[in-house]
mmCIF file of C-alpha atoms in Angstrom:
data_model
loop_
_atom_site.group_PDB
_atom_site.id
_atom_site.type_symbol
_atom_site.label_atom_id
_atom_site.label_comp_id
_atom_site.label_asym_id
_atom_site.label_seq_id
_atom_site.Cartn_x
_atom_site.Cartn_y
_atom_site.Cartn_z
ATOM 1 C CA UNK A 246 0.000 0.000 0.000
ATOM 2 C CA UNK A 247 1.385 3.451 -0.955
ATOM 3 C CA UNK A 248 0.791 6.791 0.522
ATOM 4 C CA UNK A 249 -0.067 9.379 -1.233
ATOM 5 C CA UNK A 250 1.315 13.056 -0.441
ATOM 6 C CA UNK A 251 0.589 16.489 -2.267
ATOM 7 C CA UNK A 252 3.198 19.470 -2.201
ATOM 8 C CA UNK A 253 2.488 22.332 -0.539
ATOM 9 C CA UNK A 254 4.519 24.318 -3.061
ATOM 10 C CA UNK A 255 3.716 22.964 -6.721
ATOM 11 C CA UNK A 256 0.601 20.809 -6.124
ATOM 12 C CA UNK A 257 1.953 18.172 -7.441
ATOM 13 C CA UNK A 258 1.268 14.697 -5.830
ATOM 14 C CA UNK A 259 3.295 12.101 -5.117
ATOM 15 C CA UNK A 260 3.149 8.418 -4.362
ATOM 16 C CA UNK A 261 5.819 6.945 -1.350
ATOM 17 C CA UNK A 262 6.068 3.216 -0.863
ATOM 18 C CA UNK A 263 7.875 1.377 1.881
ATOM 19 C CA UNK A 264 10.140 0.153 -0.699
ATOM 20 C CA UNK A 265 10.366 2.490 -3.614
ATOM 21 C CA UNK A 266 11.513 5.811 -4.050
ATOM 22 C CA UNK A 267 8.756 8.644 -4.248
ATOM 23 C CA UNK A 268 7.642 9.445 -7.630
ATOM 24 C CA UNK A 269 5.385 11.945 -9.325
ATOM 25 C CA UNK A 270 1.695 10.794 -10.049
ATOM 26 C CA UNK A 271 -1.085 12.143 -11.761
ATOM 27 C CA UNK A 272 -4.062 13.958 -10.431
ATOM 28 C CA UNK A 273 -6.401 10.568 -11.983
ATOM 29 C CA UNK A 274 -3.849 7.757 -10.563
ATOM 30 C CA UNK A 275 -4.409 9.820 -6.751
ATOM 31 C CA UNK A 276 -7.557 9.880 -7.088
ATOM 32 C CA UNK A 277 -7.884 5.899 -7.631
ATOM 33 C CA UNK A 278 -5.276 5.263 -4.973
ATOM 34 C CA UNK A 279 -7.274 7.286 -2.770
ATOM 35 C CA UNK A 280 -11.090 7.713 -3.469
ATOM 36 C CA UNK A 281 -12.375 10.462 -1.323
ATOM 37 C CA UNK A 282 -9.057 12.662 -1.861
ATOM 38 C CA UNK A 283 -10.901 15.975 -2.353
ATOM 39 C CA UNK A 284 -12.787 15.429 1.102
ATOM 40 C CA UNK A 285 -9.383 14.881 2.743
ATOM 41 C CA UNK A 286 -7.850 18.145 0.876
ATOM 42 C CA UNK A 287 -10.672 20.375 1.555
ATOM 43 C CA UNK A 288 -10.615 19.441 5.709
ATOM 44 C CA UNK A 289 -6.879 20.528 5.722
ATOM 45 C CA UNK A 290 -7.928 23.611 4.992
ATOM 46 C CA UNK A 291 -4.511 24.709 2.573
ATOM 47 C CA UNK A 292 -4.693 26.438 -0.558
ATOM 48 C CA UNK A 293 -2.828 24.090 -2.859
ATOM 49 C CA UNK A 294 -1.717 25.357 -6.095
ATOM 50 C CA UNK A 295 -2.836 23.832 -9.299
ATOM 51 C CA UNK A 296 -0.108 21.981 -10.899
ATOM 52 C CA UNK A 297 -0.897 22.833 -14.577
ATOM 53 C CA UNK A 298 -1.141 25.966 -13.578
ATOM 54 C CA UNK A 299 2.825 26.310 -12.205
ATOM 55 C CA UNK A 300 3.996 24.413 -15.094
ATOM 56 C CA UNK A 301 2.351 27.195 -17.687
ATOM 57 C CA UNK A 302 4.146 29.943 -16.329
#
């Protein structure tokens, strides 16, 4: 089972494993790992940026 972290900075997320080295996931591929993801962002109450958003400018 991997856990699934967002940056506070870019927005991007990120998937850790116990044995793997963190790598960058999409938006869709959180989402399946972790269903109610938008519930979860919206109670920690922080403004994250929008990835696609960062990478335009």
């Amino acid at each position: 089972m991997a856990e699934i972290r967002r940056c506070r900075h870019c927005g991007a997320y990120w998937e850790v494993g116990a044995f793997s080295h963190p790598k960058v996931i999409t938006r869709a591929q959180a989402t399946r790992e972790l269903p109610d993801i938008d519930r979860l962002e919206q109670g920690l109450g922080i403004a994250f940026p929008d990835p696609q958003t960062i990478e335009s400018e």
